[in-house]
PDB file of C-alpha atoms in Angstrom:
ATOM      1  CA  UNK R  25     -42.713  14.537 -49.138  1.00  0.00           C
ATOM      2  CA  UNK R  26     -44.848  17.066 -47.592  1.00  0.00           C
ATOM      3  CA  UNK R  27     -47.019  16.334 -44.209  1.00  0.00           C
ATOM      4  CA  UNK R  28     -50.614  16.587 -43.915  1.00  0.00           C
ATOM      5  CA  UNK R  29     -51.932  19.941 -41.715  1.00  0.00           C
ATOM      6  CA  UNK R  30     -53.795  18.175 -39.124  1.00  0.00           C
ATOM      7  CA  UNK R  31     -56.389  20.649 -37.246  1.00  0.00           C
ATOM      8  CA  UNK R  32     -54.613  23.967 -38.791  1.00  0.00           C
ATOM      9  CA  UNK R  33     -51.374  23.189 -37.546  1.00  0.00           C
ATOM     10  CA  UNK R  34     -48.302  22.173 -40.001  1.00  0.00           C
ATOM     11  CA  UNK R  35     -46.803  18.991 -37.124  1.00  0.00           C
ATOM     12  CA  UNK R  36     -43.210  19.362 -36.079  1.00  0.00           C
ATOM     13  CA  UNK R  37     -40.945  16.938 -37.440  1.00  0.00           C
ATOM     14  CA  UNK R  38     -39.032  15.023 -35.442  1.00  0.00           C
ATOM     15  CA  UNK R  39     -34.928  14.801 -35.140  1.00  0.00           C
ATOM     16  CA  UNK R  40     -33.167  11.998 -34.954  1.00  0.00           C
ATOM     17  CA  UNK R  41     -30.217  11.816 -33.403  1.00  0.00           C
ATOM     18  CA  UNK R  42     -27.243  10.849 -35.578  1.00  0.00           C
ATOM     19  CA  UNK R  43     -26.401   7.307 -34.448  1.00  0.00           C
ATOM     20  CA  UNK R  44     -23.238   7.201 -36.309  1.00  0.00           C
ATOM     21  CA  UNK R  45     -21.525   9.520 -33.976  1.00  0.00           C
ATOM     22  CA  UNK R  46     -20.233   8.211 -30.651  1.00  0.00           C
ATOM     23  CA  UNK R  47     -20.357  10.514 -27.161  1.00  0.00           C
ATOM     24  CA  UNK R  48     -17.149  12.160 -27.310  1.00  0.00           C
ATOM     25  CA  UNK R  49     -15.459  12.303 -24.606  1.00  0.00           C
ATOM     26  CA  UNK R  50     -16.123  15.253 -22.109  1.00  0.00           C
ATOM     27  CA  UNK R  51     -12.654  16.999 -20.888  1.00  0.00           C
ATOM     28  CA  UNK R  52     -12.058  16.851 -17.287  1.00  0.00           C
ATOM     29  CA  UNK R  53      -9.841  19.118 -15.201  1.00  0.00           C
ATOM     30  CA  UNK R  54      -6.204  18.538 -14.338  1.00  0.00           C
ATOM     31  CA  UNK R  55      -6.286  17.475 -10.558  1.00  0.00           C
ATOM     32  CA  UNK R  56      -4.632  15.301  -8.507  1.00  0.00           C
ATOM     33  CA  UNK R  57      -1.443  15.797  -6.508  1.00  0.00           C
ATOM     34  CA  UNK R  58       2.259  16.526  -7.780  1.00  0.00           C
ATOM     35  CA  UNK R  59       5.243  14.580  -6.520  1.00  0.00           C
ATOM     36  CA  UNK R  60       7.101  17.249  -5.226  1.00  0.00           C
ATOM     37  CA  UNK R  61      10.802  16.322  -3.639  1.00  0.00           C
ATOM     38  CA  UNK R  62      13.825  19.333  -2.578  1.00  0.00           C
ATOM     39  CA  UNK R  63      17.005  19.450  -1.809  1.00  0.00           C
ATOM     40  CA  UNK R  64      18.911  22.302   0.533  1.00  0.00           C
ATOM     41  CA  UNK R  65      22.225  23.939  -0.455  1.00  0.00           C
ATOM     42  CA  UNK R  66      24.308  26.350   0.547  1.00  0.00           C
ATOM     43  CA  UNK R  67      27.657  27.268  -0.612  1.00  0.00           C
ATOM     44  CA  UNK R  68      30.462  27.991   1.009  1.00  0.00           C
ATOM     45  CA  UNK R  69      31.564  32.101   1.034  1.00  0.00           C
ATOM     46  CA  UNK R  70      28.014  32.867  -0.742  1.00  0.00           C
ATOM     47  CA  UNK R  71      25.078  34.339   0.571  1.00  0.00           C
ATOM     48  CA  UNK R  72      22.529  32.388  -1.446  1.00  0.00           C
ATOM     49  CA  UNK R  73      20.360  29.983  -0.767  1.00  0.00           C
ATOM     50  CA  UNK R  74      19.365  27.644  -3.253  1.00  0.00           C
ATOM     51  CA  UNK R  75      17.153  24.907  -3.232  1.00  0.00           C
ATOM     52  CA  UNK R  76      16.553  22.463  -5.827  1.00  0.00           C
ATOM     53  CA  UNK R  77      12.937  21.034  -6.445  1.00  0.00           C
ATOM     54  CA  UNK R  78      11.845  18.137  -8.750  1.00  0.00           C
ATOM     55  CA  UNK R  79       7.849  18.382  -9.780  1.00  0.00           C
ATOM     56  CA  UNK R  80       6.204  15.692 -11.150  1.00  0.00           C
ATOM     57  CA  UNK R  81       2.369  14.578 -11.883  1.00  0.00           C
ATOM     58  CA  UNK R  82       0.645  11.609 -10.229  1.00  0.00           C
ATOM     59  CA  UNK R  83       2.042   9.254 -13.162  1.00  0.00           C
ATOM     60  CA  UNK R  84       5.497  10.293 -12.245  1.00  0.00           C
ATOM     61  CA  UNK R  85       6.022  12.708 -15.862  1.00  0.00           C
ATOM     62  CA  UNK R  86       8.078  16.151 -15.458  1.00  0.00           C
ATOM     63  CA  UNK R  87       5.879  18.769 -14.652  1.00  0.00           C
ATOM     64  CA  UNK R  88       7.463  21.905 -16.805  1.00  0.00           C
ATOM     65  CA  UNK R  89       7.011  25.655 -17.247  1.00  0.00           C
ATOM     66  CA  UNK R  90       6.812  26.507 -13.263  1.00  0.00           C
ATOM     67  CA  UNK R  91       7.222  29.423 -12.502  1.00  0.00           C
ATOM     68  CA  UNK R  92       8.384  31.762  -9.756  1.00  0.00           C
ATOM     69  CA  UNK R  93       4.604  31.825  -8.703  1.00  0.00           C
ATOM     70  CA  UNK R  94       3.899  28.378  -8.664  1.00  0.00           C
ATOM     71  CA  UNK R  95       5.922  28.393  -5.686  1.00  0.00           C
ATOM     72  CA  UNK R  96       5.600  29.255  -1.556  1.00  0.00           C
ATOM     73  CA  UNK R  97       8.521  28.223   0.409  1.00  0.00           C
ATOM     74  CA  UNK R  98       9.037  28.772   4.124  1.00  0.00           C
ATOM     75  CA  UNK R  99      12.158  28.963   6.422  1.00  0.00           C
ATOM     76  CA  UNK R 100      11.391  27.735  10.302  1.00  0.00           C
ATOM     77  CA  UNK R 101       7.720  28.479   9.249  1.00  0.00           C
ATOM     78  CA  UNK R 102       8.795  31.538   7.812  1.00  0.00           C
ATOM     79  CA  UNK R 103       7.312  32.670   4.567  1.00  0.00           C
ATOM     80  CA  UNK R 104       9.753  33.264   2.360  1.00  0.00           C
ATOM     81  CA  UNK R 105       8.236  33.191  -1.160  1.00  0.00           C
ATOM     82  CA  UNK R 106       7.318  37.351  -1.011  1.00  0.00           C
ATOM     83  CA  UNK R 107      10.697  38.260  -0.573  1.00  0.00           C
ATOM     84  CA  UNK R 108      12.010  40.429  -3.480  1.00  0.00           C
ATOM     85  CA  UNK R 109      15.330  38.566  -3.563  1.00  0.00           C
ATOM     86  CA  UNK R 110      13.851  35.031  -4.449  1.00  0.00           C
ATOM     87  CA  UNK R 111      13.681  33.464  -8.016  1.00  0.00           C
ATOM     88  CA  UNK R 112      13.120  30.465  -9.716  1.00  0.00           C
ATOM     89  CA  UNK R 113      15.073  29.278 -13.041  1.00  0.00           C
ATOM     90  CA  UNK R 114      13.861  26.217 -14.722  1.00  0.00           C
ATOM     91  CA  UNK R 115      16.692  23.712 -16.118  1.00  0.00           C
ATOM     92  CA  UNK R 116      15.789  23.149 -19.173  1.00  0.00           C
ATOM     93  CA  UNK R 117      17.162  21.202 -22.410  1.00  0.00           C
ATOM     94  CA  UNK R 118      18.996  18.919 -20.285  1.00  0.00           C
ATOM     95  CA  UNK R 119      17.935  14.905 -21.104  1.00  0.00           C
ATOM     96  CA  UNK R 120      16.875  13.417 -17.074  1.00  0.00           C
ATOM     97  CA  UNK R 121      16.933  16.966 -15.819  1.00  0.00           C
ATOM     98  CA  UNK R 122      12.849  18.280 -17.023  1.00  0.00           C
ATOM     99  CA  UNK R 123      10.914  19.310 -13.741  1.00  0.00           C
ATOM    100  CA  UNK R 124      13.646  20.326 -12.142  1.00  0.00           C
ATOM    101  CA  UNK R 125      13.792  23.722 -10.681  1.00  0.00           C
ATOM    102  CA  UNK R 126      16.691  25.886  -8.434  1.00  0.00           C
ATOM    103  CA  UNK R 127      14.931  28.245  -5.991  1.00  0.00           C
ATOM    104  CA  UNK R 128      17.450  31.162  -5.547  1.00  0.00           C
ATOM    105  CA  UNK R 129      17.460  33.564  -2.062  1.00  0.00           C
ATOM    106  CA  UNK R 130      19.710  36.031  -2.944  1.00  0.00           C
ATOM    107  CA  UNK R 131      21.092  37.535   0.418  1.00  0.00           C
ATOM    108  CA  UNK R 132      20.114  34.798   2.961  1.00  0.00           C
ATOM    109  CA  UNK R 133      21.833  34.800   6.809  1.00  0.00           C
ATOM    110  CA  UNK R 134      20.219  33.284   9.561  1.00  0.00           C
ATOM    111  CA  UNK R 135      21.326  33.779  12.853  1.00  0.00           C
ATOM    112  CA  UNK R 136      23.278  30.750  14.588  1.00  0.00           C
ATOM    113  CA  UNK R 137      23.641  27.246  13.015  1.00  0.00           C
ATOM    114  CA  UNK R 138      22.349  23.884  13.121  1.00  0.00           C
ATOM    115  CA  UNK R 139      19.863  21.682  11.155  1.00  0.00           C
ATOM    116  CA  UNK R 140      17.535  24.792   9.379  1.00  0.00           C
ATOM    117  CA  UNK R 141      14.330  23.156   7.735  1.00  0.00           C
ATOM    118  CA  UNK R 142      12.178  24.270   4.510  1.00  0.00           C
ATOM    119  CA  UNK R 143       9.055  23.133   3.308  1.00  0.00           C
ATOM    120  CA  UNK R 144       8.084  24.235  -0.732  1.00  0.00           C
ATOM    121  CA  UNK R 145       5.133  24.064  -2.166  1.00  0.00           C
ATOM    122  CA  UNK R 146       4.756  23.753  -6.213  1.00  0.00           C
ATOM    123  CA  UNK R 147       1.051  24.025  -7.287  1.00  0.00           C
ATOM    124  CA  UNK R 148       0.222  24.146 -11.106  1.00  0.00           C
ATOM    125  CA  UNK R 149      -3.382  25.483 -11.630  1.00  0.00           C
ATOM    126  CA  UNK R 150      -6.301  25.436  -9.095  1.00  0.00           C
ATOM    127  CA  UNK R 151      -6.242  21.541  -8.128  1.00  0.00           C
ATOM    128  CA  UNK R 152      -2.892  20.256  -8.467  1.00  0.00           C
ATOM    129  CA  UNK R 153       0.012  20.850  -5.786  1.00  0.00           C
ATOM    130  CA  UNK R 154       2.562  19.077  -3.737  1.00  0.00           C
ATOM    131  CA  UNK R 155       4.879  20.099  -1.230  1.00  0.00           C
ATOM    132  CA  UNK R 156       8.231  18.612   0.612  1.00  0.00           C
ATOM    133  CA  UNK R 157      10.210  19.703   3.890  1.00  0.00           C
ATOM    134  CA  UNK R 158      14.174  19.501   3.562  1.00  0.00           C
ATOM    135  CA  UNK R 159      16.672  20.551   5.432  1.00  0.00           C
ATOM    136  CA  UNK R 160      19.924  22.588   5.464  1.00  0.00           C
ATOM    137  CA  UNK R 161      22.715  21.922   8.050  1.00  0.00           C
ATOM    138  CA  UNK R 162      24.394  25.327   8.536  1.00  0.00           C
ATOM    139  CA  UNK R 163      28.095  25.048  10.983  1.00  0.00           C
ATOM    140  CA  UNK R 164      29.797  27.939  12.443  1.00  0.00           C
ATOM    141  CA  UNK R 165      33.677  28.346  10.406  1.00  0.00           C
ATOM    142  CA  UNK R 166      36.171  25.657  11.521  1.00  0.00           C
ATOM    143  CA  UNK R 167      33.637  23.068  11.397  1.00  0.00           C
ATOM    144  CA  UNK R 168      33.335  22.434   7.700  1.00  0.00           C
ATOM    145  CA  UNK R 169      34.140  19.054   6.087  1.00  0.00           C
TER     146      UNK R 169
END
């Protein structure tokens, strides 16, 4: 059905909006903070330092496919995440063991011994980090259990 030209002028039609479709849901960022826990070890007769990190979200679910930027660690304050020695290797395929990560120092020596604390950070885009202090207890030969 055609409309009348009022004055000249053909009128607009109107649009309805379709009523049968619902407001879909608008995606939202991934924020909030990860649940980030470590562990220090050292082994005995190896310069390494390892330290083992479990990420996971705010509803406690493995957060996986970290990388060796997704992490800052620092020794005493002491940044140690730019050094070229460090790496990070996801374990993977192993049931109870997702979001779990080893942080590897290659050649580590510190100077003296004692209680030797590190904090890491794990961050996973812009808004979503975590970080946890642990320590190592480092003892001079003779003294180990």
């Amino acid at each position: 059905m055609a409309k009348k030209k009022v004055g000249g002028v053909a009128p607009t039609p109107t649009r309805r909006p379709d009523v049968s479709a619902g407001k879909a849901p608008r995606p939202s960022l991934a924020s909030g903070p990860l649940d980030v826990s470590a562990q220090g070890a050292i082994l005995k007769d190896d310069d390494r330092l390892m330290l083992v990190v479990r990420v996971r979200d705010a509803d406690g679910q493995p957060v996986t496919g970290l990388k060796k930027a997704n992490f800052k660690w620092w020794q005493m304050g002491h940044f140690l995440g730019e050094l070229s020695g460090f790496f990070v290797v996801e374990i993977e395929n192993i049931p109870g063991c997702e979001g779990l990560y080893h942080l590897v120092q290659k050649t580590w020596s510190t100077v003296g011994n004692g209680t030797i604390p590190f904090y890491v950070r794990a961050q996973k885009g812009a808004l979503r980090h975590g970080g946890a202090l642990t320590f190592i207890v480092k003892v001079r030969e003779g003294l180990d259990l």
